PDB file of C-alpha atoms and ligand atoms in Angstrom:
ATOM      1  CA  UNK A   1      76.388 107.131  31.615  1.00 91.00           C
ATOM      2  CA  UNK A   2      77.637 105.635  28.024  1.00 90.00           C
ATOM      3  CA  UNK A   3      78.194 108.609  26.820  1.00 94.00           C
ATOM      4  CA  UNK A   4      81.397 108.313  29.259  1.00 95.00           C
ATOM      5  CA  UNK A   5      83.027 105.263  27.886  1.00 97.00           C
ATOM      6  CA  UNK A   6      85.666 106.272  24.843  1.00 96.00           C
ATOM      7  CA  UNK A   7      85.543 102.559  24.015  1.00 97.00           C
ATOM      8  CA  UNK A   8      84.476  99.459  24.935  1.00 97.00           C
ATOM      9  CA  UNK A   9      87.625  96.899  25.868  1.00 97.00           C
ATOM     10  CA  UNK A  10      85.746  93.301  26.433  1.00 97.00           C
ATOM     11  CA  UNK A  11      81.984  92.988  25.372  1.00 98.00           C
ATOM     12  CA  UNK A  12      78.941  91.504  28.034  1.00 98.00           C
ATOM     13  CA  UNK A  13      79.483  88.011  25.409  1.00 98.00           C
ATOM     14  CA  UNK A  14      82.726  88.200  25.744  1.00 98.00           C
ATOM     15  CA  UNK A  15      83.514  88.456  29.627  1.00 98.00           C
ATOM     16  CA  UNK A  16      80.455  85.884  29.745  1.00 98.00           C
ATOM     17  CA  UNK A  17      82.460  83.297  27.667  1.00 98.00           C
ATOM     18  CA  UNK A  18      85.622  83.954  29.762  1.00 98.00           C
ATOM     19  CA  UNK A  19      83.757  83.748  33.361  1.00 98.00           C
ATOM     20  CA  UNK A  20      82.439  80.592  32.015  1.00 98.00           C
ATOM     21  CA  UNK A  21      85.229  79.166  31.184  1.00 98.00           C
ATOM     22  CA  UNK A  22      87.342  80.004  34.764  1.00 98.00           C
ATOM     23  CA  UNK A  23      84.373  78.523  36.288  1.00 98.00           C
ATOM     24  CA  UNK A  24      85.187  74.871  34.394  1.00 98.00           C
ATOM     25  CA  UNK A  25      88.876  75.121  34.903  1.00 98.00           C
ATOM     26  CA  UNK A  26      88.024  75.925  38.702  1.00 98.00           C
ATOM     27  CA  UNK A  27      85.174  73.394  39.070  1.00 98.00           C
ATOM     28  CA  UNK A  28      87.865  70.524  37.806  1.00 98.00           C
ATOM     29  CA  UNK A  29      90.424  71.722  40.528  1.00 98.00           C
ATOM     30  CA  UNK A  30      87.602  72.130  43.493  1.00 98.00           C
ATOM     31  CA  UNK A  31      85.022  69.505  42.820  1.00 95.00           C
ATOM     32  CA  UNK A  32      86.302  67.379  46.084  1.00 95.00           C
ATOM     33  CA  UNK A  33      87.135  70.299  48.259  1.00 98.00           C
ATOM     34  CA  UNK A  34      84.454  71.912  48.950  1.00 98.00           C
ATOM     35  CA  UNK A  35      85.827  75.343  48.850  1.00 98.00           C
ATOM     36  CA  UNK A  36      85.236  78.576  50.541  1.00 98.00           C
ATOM     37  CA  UNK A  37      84.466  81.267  47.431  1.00 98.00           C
ATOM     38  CA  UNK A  38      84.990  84.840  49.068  1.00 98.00           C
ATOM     39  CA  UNK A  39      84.002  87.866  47.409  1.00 98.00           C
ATOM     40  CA  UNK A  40      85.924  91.356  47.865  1.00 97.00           C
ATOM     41  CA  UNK A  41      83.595  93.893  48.159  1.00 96.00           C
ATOM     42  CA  UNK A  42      82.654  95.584  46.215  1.00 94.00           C
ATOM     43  CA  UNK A  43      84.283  95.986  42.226  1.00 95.00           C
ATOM     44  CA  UNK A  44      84.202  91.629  42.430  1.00 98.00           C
ATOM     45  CA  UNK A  45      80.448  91.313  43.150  1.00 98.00           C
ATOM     46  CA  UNK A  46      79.461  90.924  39.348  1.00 98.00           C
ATOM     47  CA  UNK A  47      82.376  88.686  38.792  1.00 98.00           C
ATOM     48  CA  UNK A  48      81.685  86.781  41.992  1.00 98.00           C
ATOM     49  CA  UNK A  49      77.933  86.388  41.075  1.00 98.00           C
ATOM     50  CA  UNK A  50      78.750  84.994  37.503  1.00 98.00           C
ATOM     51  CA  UNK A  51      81.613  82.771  38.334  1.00 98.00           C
ATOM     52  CA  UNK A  52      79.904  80.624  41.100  1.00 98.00           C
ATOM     53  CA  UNK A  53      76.832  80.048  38.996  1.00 98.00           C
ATOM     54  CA  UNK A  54      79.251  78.944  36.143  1.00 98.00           C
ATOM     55  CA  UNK A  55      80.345  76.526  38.944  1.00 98.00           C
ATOM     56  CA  UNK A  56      78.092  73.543  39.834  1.00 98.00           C
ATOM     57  CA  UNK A  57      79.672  72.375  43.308  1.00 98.00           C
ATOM     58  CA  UNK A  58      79.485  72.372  46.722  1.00 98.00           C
ATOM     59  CA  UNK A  59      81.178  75.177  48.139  1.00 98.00           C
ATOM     60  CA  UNK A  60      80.267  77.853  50.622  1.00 98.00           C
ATOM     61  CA  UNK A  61      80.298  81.825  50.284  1.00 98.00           C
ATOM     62  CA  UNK A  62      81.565  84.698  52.461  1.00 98.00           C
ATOM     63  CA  UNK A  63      82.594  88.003  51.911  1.00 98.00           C
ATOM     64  CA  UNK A  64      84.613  91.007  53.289  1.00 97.00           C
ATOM     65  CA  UNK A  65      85.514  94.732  52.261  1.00 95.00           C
ATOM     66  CA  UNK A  66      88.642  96.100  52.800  1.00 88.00           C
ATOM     67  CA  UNK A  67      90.876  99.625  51.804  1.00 80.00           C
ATOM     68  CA  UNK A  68      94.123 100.287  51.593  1.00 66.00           C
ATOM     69  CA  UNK A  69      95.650 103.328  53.068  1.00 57.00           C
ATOM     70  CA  UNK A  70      98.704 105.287  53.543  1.00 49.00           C
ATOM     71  CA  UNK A  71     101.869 105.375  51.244  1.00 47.00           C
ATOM     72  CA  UNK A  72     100.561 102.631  48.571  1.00 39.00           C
ATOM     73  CA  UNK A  73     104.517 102.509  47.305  1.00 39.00           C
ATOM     74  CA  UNK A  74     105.506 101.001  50.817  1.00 42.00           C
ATOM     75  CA  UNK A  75     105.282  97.988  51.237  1.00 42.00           C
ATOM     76  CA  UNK A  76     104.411  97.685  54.802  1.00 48.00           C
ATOM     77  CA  UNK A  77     101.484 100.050  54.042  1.00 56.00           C
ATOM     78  CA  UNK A  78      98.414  98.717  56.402  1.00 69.00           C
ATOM     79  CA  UNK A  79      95.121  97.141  55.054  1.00 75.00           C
ATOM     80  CA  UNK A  80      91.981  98.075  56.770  1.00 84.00           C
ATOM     81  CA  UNK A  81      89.567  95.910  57.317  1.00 89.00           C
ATOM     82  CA  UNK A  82      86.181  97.073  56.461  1.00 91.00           C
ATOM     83  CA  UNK A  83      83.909  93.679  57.111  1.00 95.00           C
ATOM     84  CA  UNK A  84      85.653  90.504  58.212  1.00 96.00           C
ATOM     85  CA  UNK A  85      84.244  86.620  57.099  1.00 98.00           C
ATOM     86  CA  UNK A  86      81.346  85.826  58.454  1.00 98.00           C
ATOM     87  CA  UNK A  87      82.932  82.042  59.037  1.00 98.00           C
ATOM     88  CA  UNK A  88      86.235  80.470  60.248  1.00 98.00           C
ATOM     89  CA  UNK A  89      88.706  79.039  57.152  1.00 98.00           C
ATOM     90  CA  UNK A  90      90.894  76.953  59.330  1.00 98.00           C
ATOM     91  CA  UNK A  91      91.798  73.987  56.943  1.00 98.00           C
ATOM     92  CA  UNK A  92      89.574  75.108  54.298  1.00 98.00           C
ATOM     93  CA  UNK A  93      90.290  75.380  50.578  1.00 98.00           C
ATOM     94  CA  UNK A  94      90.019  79.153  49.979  1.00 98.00           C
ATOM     95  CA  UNK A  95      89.609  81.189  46.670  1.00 98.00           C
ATOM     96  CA  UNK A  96      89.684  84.742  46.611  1.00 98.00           C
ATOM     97  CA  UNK A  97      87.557  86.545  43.943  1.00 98.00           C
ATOM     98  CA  UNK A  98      88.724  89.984  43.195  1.00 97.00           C
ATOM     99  CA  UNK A  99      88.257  92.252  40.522  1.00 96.00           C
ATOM    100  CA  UNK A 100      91.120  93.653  39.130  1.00 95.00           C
ATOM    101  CA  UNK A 101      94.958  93.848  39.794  1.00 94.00           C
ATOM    102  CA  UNK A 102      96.747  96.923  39.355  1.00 91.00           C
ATOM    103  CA  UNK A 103      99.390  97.257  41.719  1.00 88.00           C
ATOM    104  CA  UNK A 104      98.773  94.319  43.733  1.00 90.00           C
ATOM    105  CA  UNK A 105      99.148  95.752  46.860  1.00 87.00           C
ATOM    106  CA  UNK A 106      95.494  94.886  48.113  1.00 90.00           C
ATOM    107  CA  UNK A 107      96.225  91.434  47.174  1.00 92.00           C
ATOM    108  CA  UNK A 108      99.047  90.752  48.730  1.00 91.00           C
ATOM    109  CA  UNK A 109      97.624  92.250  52.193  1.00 89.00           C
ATOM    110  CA  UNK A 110      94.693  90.785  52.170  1.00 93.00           C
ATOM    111  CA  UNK A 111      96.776  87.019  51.321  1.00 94.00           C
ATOM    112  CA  UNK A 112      99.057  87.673  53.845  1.00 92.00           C
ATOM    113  CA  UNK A 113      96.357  88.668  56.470  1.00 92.00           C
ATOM    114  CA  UNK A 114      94.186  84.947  55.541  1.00 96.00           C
ATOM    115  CA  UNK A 115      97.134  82.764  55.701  1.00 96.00           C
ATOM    116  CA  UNK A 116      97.373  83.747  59.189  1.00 96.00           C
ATOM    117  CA  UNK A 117      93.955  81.857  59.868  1.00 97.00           C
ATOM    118  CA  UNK A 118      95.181  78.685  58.638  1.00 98.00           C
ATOM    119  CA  UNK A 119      93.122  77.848  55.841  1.00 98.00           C
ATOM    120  CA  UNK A 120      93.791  74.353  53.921  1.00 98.00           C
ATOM    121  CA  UNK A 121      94.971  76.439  50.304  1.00 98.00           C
ATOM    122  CA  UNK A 122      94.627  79.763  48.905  1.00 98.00           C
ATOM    123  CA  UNK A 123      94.228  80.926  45.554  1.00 98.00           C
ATOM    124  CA  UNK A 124      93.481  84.090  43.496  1.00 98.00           C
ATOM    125  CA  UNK A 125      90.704  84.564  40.736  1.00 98.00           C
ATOM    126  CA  UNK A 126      90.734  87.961  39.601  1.00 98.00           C
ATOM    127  CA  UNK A 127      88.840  89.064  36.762  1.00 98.00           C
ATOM    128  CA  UNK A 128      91.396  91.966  35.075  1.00 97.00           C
ATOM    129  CA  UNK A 129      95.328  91.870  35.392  1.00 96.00           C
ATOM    130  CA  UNK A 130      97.022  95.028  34.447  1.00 94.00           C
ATOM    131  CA  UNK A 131     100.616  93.760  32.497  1.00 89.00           C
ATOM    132  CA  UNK A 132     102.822  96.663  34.570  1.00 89.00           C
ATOM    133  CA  UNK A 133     105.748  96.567  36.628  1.00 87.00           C
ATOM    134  CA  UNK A 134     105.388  95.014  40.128  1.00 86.00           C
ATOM    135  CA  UNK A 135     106.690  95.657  43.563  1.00 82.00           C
ATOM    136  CA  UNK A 136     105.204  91.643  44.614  1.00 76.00           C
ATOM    137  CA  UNK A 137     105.634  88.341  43.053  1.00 79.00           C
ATOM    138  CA  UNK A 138     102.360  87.907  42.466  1.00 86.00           C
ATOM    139  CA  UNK A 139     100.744  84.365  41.924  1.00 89.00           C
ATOM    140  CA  UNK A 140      96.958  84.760  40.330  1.00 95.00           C
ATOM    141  CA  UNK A 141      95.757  81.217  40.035  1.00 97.00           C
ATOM    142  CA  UNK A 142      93.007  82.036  37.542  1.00 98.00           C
ATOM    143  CA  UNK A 143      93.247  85.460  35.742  1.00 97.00           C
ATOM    144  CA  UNK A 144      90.283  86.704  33.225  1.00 98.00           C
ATOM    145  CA  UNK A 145      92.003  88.644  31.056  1.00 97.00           C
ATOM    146  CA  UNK A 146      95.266  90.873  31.039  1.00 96.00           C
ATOM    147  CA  UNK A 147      94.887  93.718  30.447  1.00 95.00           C
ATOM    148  CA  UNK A 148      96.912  97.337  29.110  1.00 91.00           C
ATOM    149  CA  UNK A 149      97.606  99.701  32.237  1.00 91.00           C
ATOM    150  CA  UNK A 150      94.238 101.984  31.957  1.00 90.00           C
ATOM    151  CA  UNK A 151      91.837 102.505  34.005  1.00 91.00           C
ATOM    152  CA  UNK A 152      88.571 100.703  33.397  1.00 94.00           C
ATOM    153  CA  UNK A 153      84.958 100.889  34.799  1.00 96.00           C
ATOM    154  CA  UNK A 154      82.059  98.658  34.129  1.00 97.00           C
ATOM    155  CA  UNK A 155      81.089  94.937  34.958  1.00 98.00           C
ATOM    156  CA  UNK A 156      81.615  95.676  38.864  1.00 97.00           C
ATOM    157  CA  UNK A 157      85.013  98.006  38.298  1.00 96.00           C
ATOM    158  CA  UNK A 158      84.088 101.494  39.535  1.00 94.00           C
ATOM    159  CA  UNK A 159      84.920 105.787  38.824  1.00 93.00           C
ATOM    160  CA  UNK A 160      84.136 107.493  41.964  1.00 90.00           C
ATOM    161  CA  UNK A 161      81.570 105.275  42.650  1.00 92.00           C
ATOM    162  CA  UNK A 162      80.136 105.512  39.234  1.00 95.00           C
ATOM    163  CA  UNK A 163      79.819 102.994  36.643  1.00 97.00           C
ATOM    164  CA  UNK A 164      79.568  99.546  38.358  1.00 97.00           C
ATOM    165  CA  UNK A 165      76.511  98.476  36.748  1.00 98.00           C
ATOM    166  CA  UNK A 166      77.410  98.417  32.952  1.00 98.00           C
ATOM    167  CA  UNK A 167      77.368  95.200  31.469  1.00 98.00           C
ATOM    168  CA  UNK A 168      81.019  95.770  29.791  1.00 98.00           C
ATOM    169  CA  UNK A 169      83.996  97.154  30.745  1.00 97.00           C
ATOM    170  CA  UNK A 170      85.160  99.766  29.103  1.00 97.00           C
ATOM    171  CA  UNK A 171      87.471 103.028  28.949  1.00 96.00           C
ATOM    172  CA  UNK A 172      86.693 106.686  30.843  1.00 92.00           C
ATOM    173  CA  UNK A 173      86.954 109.331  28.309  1.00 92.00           C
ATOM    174  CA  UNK A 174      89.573 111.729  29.513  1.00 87.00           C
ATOM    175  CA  UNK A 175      86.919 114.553  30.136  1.00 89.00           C
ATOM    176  CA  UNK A 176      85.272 112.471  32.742  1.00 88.00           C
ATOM    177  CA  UNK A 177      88.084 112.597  34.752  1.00 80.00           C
ATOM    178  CA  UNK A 178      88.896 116.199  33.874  1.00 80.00           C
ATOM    179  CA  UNK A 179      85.333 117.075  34.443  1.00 62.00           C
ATOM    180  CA  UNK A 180      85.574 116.486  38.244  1.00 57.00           C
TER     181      UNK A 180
HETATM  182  P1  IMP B   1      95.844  97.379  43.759  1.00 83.95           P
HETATM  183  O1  IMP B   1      95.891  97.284  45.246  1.00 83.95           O
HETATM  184  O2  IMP B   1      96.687  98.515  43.240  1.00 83.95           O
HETATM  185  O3  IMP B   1      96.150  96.083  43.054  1.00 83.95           O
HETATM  186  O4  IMP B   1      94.383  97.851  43.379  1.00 83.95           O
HETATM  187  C1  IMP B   1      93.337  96.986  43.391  1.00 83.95           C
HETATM  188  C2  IMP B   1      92.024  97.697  43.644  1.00 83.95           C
HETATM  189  O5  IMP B   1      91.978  99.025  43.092  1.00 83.95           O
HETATM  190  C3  IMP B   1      90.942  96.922  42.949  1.00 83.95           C
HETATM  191  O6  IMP B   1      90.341  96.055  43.860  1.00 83.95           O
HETATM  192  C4  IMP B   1      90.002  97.993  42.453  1.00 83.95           C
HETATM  193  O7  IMP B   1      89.016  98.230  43.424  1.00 83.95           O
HETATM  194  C5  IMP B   1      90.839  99.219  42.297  1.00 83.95           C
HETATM  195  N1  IMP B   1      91.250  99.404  40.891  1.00 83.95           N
HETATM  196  C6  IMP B   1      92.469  99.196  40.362  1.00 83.95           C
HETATM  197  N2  IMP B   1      92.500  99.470  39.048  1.00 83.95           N
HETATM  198  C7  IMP B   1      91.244  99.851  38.726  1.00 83.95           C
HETATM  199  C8  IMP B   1      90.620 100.256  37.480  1.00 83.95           C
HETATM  200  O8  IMP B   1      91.228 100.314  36.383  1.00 83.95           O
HETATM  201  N3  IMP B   1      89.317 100.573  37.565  1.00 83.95           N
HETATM  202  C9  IMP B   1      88.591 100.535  38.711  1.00 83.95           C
HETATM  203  N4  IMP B   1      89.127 100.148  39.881  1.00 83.95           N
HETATM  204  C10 IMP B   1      90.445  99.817  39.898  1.00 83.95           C
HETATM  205 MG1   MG B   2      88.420  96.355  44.754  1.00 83.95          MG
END
């Protein structure tokens, strides 16, 4: 599986310093609010399992899975719902923990689609930013790190289902993909 990676672009220590310190900045903004963390399945699990142990307040968990389909350069492209909340987030302080934004179409659905339940707030931690040209104002509350316009795998982040379990995230070589 390592054999894969061309190179490495931010280190286990290094994404563990960086989770920790999102955690603090969030922590200071939540500690009254008792917020509902939700986890995208699946690329934010690691993330998601980091950041609210680097988080020591109440709060409550939930999580749902959802793909995009269709024309991903339209707009009104539809978001399908894979697994819903478990719980209700009327007048609840939501954060939404994804993984990575490239185009920020999933986003932006999946915002639009948990505003409609009425929750207290919304906000976005996501791990990875790409810096590219957007269709959406966008408005990540907590980002990780931005990064260049690649594709990465590792640290929850996915190739074809590959990958998700190394500690870093890194680079595909080109062959990988070529390889396919
Ligand atoms: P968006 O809708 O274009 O913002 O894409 C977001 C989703 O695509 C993420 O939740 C990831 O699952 C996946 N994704 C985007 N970029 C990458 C990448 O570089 N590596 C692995 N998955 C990615
Ligand atoms: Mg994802």
């Amino acid at each position: 599986m390592e054999k894969d990676i061309a190179y490495v672009m931010h280190g286990a220590e290094e994404i563990g310093k960086r989770v920790a310190e999102l955690g603090k900045e969030i922590t200071e903004d939540y500690k009254d609010k008792k917020p509902v963390v939700i986890c995208i399945l699946r690329g934010a699990v690691t993330f998601f399992s980091d950041l609210i142990r680097a988080m020591p307040i109440f709060m409550n968990v939930d999580f749902m899975a959802a793909s995009s389909y269709g024309n991903s350069t339209v707009s009104s492209g539809e978001l399908k719902i894979k697994k819903d909340l478990e719980e209700s987030i009327e007048g609840r302080h939501v954060i939404l923990v994804e993984d990575i934004i490239d185009s920020g179409l999933t986003i932006h659905r999946i915002l639009g689609f948990l505003k409609e339940r009425n929750p207290a707030s919304i906000a976005v931690a996501a791990l990875f930013n790409k810096e590219r040209p957007r269709e959406y104002e966008l408005d990540i509350k907590y980002t990780g790190f931005s990064i260049e316009d690649q594709f990465v795998v590792g640290y929850g982040l996915d190739y074809a289902g590959d990958y998700r379990n190394l500690p870093y995230i890194g680079v595909l070589k080109r062959e990988v993909y070529e390889g396919k």
